[in-house]
Coordinates of C-alpha atoms in Angstrom, one line a residue:
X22 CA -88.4 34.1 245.0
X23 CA -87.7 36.9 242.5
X24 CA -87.9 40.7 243.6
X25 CA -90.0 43.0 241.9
X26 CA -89.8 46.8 241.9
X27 CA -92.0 49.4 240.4
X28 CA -91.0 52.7 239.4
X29 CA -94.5 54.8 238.2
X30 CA -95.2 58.6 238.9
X31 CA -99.0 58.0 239.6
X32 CA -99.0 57.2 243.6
X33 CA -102.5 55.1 243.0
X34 CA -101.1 52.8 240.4
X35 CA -98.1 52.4 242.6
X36 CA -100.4 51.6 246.0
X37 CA -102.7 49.7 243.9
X38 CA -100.0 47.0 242.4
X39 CA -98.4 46.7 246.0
X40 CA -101.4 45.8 247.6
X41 CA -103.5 44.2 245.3
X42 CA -101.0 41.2 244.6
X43 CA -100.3 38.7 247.3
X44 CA -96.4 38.7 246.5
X45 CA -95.5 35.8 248.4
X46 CA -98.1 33.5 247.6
X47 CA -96.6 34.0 243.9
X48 CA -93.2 33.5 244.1
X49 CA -92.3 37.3 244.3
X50 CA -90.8 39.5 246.5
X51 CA -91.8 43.6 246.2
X52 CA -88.8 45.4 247.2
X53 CA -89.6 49.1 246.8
X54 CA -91.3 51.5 244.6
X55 CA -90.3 55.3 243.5
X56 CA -92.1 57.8 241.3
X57 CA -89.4 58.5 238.9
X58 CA -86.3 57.2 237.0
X59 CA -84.3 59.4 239.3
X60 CA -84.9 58.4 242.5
X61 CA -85.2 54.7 241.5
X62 CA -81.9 54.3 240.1
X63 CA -80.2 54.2 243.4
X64 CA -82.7 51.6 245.2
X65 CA -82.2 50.1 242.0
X66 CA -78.7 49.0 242.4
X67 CA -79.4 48.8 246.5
X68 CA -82.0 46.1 246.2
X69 CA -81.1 44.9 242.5
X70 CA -84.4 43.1 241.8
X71 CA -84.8 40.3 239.4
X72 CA -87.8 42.0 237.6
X73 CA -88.1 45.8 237.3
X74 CA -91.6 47.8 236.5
X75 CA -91.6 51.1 235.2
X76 CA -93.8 53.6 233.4
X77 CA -92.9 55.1 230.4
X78 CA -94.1 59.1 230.9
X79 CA -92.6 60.1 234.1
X80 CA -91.0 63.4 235.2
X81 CA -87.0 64.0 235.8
X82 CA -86.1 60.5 234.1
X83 CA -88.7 58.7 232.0
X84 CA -89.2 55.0 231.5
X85 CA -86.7 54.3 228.3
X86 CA -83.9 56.6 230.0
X87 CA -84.4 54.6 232.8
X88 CA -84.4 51.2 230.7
X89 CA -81.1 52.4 228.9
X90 CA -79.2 53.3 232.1
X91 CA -80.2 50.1 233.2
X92 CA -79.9 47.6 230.6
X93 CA -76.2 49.2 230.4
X94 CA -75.3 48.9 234.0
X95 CA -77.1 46.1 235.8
X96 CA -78.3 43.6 232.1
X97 CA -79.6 40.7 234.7
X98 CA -82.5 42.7 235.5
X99 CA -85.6 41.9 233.5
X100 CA -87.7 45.0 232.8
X101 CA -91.4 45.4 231.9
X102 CA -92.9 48.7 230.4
X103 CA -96.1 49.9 231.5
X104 CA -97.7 51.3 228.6
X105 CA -101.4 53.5 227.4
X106 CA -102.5 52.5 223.8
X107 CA -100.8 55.9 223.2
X108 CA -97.9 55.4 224.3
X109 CA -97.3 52.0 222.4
X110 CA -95.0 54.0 219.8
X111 CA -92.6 54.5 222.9
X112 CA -93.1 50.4 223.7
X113 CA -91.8 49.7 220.8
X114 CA -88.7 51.5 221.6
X115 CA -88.4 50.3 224.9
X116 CA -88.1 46.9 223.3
X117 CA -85.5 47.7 220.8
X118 CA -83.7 49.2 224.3
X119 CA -83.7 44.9 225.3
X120 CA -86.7 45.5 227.9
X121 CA -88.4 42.1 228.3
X122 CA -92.1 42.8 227.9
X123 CA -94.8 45.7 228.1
X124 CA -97.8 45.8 229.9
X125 CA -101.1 48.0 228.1
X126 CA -103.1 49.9 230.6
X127 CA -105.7 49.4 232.0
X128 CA -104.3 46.0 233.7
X129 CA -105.6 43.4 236.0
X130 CA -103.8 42.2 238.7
X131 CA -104.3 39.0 237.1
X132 CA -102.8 40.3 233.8
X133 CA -99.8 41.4 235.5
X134 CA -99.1 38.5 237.9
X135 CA -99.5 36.5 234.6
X136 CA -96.5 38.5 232.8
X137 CA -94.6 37.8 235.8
X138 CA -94.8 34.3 235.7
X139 CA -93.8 34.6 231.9
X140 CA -90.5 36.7 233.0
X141 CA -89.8 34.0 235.9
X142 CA -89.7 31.0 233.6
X143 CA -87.3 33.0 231.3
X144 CA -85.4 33.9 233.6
X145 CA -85.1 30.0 235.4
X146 CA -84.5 29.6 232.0
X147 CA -81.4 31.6 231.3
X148 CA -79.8 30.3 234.4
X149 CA -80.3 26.9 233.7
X150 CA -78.5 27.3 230.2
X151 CA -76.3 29.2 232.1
X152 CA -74.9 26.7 234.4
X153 CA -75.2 23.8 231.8
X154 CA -72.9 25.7 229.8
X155 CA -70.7 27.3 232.2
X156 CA -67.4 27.1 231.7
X157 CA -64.8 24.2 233.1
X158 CA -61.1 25.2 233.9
X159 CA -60.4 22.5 231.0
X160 CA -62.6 23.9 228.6
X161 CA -61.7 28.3 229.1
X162 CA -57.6 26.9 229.3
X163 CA -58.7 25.1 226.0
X164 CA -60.4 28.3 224.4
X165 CA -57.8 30.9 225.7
X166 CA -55.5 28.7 223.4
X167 CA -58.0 28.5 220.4
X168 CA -58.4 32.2 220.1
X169 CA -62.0 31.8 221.2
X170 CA -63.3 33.6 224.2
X171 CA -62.4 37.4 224.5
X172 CA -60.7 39.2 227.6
X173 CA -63.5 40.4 228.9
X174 CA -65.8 37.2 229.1
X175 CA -62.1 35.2 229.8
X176 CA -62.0 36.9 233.0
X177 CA -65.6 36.9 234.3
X178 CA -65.6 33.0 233.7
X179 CA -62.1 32.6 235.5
X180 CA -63.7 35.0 238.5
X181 CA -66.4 31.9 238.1
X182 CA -64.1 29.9 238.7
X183 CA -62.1 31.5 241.5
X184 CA -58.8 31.4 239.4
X185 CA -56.4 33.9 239.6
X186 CA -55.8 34.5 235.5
X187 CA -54.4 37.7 234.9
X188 CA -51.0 38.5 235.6
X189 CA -48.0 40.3 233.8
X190 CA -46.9 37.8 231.2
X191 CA -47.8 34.6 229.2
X192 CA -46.5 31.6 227.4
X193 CA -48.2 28.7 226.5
X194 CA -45.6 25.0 226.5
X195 CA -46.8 21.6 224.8
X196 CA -45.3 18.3 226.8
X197 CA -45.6 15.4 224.6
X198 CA -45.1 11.7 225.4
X199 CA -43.7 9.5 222.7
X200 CA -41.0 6.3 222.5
X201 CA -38.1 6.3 223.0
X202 CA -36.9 3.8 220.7
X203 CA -38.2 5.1 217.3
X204 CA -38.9 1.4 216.2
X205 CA -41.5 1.7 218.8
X206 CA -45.1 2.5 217.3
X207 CA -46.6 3.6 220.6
X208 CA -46.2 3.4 224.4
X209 CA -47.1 0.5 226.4
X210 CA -50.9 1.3 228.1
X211 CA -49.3 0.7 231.6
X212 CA -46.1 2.8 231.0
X213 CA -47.7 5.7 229.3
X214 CA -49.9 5.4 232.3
X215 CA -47.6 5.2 234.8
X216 CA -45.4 8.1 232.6
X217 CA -48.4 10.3 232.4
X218 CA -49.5 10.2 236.2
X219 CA -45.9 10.9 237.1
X220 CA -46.2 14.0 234.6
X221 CA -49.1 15.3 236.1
X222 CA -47.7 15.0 239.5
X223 CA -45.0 16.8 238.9
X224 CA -46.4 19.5 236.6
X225 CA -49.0 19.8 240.0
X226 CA -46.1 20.7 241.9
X227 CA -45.3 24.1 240.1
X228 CA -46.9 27.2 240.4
X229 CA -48.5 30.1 238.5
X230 CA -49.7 27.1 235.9
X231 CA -52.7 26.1 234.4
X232 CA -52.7 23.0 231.9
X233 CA -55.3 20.4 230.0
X234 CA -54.9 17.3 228.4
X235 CA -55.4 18.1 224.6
X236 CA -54.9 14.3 223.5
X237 CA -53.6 10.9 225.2
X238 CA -50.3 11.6 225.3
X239 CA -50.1 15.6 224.9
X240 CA -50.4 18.4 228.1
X241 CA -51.5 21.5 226.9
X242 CA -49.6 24.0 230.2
X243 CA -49.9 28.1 230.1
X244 CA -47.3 29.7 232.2
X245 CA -48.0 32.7 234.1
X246 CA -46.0 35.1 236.0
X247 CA -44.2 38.7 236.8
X248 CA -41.4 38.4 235.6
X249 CA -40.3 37.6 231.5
X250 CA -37.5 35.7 231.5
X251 CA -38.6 33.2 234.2
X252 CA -41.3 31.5 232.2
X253 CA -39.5 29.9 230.1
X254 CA -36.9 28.7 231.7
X255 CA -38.6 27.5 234.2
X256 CA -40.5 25.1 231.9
X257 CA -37.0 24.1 230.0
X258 CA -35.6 23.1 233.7
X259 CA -38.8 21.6 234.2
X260 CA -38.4 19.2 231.1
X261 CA -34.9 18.2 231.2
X262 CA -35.3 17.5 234.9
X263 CA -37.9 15.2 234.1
X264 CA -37.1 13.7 230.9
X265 CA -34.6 11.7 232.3
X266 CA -36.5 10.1 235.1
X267 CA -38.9 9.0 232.2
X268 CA -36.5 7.7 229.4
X269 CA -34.7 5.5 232.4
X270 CA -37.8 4.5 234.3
X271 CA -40.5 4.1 231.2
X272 CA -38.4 4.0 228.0
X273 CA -40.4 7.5 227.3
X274 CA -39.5 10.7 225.8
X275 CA -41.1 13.9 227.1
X276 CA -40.8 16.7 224.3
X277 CA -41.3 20.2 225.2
X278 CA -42.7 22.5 222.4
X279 CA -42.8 26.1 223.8
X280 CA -44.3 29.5 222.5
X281 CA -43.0 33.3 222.7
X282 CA -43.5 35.4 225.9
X283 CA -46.6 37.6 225.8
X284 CA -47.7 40.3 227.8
X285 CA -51.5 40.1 227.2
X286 CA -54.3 37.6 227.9
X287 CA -55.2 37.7 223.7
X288 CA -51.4 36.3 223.4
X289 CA -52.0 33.0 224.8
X290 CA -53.3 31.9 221.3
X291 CA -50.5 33.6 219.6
X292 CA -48.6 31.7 221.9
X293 CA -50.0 28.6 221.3
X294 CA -49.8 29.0 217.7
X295 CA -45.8 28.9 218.3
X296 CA -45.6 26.1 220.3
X297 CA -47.6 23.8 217.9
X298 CA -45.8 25.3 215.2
X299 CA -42.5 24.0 217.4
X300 CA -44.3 20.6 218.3
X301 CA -44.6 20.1 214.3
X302 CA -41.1 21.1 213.2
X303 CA -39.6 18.7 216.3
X304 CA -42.3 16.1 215.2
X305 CA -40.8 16.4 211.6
X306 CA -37.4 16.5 212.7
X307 CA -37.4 13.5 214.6
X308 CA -39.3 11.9 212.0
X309 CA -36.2 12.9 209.4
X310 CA -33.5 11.8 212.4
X311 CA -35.3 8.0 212.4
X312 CA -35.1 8.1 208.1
X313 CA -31.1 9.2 208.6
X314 CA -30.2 6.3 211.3
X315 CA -32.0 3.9 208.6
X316 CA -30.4 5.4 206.0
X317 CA -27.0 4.9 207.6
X318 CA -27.3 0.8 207.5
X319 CA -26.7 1.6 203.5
X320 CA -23.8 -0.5 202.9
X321 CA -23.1 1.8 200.4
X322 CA -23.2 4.7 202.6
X323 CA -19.7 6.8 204.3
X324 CA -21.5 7.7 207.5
X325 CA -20.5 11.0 209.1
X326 CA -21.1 12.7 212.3
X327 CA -21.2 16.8 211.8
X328 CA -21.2 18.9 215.3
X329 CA -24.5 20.1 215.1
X330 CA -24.1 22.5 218.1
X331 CA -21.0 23.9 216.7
X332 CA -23.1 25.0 213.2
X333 CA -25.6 26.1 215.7
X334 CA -23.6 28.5 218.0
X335 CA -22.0 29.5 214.6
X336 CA -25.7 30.7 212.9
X337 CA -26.1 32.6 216.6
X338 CA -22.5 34.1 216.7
X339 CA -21.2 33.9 213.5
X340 CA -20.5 36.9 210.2
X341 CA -20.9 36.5 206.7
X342 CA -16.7 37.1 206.8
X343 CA -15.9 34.0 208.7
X344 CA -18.2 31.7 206.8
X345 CA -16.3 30.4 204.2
X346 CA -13.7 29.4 206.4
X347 CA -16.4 28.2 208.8
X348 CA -17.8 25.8 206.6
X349 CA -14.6 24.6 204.9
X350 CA -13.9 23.1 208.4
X351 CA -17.5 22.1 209.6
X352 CA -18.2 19.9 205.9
X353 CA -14.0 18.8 205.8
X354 CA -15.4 15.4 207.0
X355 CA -18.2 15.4 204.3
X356 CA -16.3 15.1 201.3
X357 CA -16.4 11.4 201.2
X358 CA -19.9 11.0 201.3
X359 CA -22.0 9.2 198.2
X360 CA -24.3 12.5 197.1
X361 CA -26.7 10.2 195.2
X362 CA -27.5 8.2 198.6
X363 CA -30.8 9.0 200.5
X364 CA -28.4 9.1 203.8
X365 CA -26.8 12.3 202.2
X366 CA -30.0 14.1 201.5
X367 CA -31.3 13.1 205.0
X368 CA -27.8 14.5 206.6
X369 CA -28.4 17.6 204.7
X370 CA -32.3 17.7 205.6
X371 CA -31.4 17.5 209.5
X372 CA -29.1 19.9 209.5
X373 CA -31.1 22.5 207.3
X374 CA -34.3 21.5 210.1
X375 CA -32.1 22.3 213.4
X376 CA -29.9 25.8 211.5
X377 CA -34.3 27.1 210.6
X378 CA -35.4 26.1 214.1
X379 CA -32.9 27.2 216.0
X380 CA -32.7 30.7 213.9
X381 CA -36.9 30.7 213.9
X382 CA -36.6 30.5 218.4
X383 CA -33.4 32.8 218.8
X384 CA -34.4 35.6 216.0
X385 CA -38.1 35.9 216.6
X386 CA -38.5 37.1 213.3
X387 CA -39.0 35.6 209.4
X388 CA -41.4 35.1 207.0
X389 CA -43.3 32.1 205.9
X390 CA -41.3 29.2 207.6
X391 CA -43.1 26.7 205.3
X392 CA -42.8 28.1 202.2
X393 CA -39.1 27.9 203.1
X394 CA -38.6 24.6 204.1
X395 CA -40.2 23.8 200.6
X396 CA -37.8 25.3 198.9
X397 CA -35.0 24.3 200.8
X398 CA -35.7 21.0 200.3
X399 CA -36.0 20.9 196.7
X400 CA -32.8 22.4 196.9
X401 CA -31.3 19.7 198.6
X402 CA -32.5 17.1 196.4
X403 CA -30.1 18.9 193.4
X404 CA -27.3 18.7 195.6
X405 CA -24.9 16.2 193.4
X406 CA -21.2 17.3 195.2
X407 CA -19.4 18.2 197.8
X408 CA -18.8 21.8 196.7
X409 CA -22.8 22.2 195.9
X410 CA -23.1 20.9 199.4
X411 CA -20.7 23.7 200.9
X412 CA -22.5 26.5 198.7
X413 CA -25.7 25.1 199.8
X414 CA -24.7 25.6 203.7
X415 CA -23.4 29.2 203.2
X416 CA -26.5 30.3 201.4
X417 CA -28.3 29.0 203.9
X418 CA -27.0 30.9 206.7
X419 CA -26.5 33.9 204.8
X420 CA -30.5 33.9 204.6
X421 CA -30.9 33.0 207.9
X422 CA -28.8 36.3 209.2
X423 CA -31.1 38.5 207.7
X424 CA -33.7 37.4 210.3
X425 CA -31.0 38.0 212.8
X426 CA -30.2 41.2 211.4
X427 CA -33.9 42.3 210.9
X428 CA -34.5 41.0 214.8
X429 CA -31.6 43.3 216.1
X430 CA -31.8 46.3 214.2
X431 CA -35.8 46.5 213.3
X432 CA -36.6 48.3 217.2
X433 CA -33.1 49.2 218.1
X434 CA -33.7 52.3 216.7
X435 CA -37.1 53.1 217.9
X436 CA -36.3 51.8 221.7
X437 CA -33.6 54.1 221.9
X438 CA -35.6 56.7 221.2
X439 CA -38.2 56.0 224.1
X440 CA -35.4 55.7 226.8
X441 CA -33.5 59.3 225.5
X442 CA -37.0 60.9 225.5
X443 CA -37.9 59.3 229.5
X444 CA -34.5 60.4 229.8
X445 CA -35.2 63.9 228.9
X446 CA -38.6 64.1 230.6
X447 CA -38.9 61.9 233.5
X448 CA -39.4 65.0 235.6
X449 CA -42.6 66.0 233.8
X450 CA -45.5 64.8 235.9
X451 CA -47.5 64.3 232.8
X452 CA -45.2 61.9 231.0
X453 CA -46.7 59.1 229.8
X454 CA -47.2 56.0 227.7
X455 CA -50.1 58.0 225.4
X456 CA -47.6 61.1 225.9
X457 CA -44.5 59.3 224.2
X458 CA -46.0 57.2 221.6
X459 CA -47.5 60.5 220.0
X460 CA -43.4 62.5 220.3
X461 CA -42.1 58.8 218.6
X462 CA -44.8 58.8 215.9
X463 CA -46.5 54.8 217.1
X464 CA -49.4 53.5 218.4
X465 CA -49.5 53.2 222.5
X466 CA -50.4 49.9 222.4
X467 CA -48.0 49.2 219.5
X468 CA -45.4 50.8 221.6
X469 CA -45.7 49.4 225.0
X470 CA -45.4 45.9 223.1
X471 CA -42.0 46.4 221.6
X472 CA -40.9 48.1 224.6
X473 CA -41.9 45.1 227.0
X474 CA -40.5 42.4 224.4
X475 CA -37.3 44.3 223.5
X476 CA -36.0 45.2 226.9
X477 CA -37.8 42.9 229.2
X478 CA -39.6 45.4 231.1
X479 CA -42.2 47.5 230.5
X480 CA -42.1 51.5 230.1
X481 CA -43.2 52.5 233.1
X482 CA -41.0 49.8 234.8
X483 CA -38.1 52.1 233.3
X484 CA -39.5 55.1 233.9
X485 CA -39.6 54.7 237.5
X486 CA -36.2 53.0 237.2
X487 CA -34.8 56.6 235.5
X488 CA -37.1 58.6 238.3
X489 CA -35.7 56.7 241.4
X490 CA -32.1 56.8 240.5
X491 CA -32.1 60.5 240.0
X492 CA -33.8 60.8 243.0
X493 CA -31.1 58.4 244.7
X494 CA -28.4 60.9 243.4
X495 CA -30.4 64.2 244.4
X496 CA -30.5 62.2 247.7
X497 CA -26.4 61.8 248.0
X498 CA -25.7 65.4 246.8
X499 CA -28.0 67.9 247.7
X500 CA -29.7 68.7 250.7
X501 CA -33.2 68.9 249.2
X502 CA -36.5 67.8 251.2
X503 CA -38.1 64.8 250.5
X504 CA -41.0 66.3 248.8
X505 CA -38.5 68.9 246.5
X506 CA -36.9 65.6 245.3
X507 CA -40.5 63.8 244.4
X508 CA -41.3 67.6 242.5
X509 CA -37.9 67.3 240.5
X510 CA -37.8 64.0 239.6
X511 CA -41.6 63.8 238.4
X512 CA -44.0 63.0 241.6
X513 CA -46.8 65.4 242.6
X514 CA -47.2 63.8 245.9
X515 CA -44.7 62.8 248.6
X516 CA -46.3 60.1 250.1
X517 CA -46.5 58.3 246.7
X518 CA -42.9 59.2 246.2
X519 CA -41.7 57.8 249.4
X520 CA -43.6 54.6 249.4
X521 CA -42.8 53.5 245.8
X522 CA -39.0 54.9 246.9
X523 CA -39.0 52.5 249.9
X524 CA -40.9 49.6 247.5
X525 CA -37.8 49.8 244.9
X526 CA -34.7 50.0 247.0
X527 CA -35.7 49.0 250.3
X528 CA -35.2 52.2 252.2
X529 CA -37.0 55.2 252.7
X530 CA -36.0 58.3 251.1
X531 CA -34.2 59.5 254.8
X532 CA -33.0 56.0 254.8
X533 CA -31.3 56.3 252.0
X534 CA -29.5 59.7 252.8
X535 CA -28.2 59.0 256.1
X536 CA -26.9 55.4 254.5
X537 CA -25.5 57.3 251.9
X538 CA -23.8 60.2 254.2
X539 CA -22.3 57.1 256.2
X540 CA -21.0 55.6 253.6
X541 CA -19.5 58.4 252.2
X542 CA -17.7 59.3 255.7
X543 CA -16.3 55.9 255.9
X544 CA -14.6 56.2 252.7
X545 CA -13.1 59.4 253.3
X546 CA -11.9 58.0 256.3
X547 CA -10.4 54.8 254.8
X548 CA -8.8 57.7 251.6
X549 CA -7.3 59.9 255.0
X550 CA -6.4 57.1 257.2
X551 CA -4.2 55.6 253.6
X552 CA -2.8 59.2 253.2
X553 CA -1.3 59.5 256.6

């Protein structure tokens, strides 16, 4: 049963149409009339009828001002223009507006319960596409990822969903199941099986996840939460947890491939695109580890066992002054090797792979990785001696710093800024996000991104932090009210103040001064009583 509702100035039309159609007998429902756009707008969104009739010439609010308002706020509803030949100029611009149909007076009731039908079926219509297409957890989880649905239309089909998708912060992680024993071409069906079902029962276990199965033996997971730093470590603890329940029960490995923190729904993709990017520099790096442990049965071939972690912490920790030395000592083992054998190249390869990884996860920063990697490795193939292998190795980290460097020092400068301006201002009411990205010179949005990633909260986060710690040392050393204190430290109202006061240290603003006041006496007490 759809609901109609007329809107027409002319009180005869209106009595005429209500009467003259036996509503239920076709399907409809009339749920009210008015005489203008005015007065309808609010039955309108009281009653929200499937199918809305309106004039076009009425006083206060005509027919398209009405459509517009409409089509803007409540777009289900259907609408069908009543129209004289005159007036067809205006029906013609009512359907540019996105109203359904138009009626030309004079009308049978028969004409019009015949345009109703029409709009009925279109409308069965639309919900039927509707819910043939609606969306799956599976398939909005798989188009977050692909960059392929917007915020908006993201939310409304989680809401359809009843899932609970926004939230502070994002990452998305790739599990992948593959051999252990790289001789292996695939897994077994009933140990991948039995590997996979363990997987998903554990991965059902955590919270504030959402995952899909992008292939046979690949778990697509975005990670949500409140707080930064937890999201990926959970996941890591997750995987090395688990990894060796799999390795010893199912001769599996379970790789994790995991994306940069974002704070905003769009950044799921971005985040995604890191994590395959990961999943294909591990896939390639395993694939050169298995050519390196062939390589090694060379009987032609010195075999030598570098400290990979060692060159690792070094690219993290290290100085352009300490690497000669450094690598003097880390390649000392190296000079016996046979530079025209394929295990050299590999050894050089792997070590190259783990020193750009490693710098691409910990620097967050660098250009075109691939491009790179190219290059590298053409490089590597004119290696011919020990010494070319050393110079190699220390131009290698020497252009890997400058991602380090451009990660430190490209925000430092501009974060410092915004925490000496909160600094300066946090008592200004009116300080804000739009306020301090115009004094800095950036975009807001631009702004509260570097802010977030840089520190690990977001600007507001810090503002209240600078707000409630002045307050907590107005508290301990004045005798201000409560409500001076919100005034001075940047609150208009007390009752805000006090709550959010309460919400961040546990206590209430009173609280807080009489547990300050007694903590104070007890330390003068314990500085007299050792005097005496």
């Amino acid at each position: 049963m759809k609901k109609v509702m007329l809107v027409d100035d002319e009180i005869l039309i209106r009595e005429s149409i209500r009467e003259c159609v036996d509503w239920e007998k076709e399907g409809f429902i009339y749920c009210g009339d008015a005489p203008d756009g005015e007065l309808a707008l609010p039955l309108i969104e009281q009653q929200l009828p499937d199918i809305l009739i309106t004039d076009i010439k009425m006083p206060f609010m005509d027919g398209l001002e009405l459509s517009s308002v409409v089509r803007q706020r409540l777009p289900q509803i259907k609408i069908i223009i009543l129209s004289g030949h005159n007036d067809f100029q205006y029906a013609q611009t009512a359907l540019r507006l996105g109203v359904e149909d138009y009626c030309l007076k004079p009308f049978s009731a028969a004409d019009l319960i015949q345009l109703l039908h029409a709009v009925s079926v279109r409308i069965d219509e639309e919900q039927r596409l509707k819910r043939r297409y609606a969306y799956t957890p599976e398939k909005l989880f798989a188009d977050l990822c692909g960059g392929l649905i917007g915020t908006a239309a993201a939310i409304e089909a989680a809401d359809q969903l009843e899932l609970q998708l926004t939230t502070s912060y994002y990452a998305v992680a790739i599990l992948s199941l593959s051999p252990s024993d790289p001789q292996d071409t695939e897994i077994g069906h009933e140990a991948y099986r039995s590997a996979q079902q363990l997987l998903d029962e554990r991965l059902g276990e955590l919270q504030d996840i959402f995952m899909y199965k992008r292939s046979r033996t690949e778990t697509v997971v975005i990670l949500k939460g409140s707080l930064r730093e937890e999201l990926s470590s959970k996941m890591k603890a997750f995987t090395e947890s688990l990894q060796i329940k799999l390795k010893a029960a199912f001769n599996c490995d379970l790789s994790l491939s995991l994306g940069n923190v974002q704070d905003r729904l769009q950044g799921i993709h971005i985040s995604y695109l890191e994590a395959e990017e990961e999943k294909t520099w591990k896939k390639i790096s395993k694939q050169n580890k298995a050519a390196l442990w062939e390589s090694s049965f060379d009987s032609l071939t010195n075999r030598v066992l570098p400290d990979r972690n060692r060159l690792v912490d070094f690219l993290k920790l290290g100085s352009s002054k300490e690497a000669p030395d450094f690598i003097r000592q880390f390649t000392a083992e190296m000079s016996s090797l046979n530079w025209e054998s394929m295990y050299a190249y590999y050894l050089i390869n792997d070590l190259t792979l783990e020193l750009v990884l490693t710098a691409k996860r910990s620097f967050q920063t660098g250009g075109n990785t691939e491009d790179l990697m190219k290059d590298l490795q053409q490089q590597i193939r004119n290696i011919a001696s020990f010494e070319e292998c050393q110079d190699y190795l220390l131009t290698l980290l020497e252009q890997l710093w400058k991602w380090r460097l451009e990660g430190s020092d490209k925000y430092g400068e501009l974060i410092d800024k915004v925490k000496l301006h909160i600094r300066q201002h946090y008592d200004d009411d009116q300080l804000s996000l739009f306020e301090i990205s115009r004094h800095i010179g950036v975009s807001s949005s631009h702004l509260s991104k570097i802010f977030s990633q840089e520190t690990g909260q977001t600007m507001t986060e810090y503002l209240t932090f600078t707000r409630i710690s002045k307050a907590k040392e107005l508290l301990k050393t004045t005798r201000s009210k409560t409500f001076e204190i919100a005034f001075q430290v940047g609150y208009n109202d007390q009752h805000y103040f006090s709550n959010l006061f309460k919400k961040v240290t546990g206590l209430t603003p009173t609280e807080y001064r009489k547990h300050g006041f007694a903590e104070d006496q007890g330390r003068l007490a314990r500085e007299g009583g050792s005097n005496l």
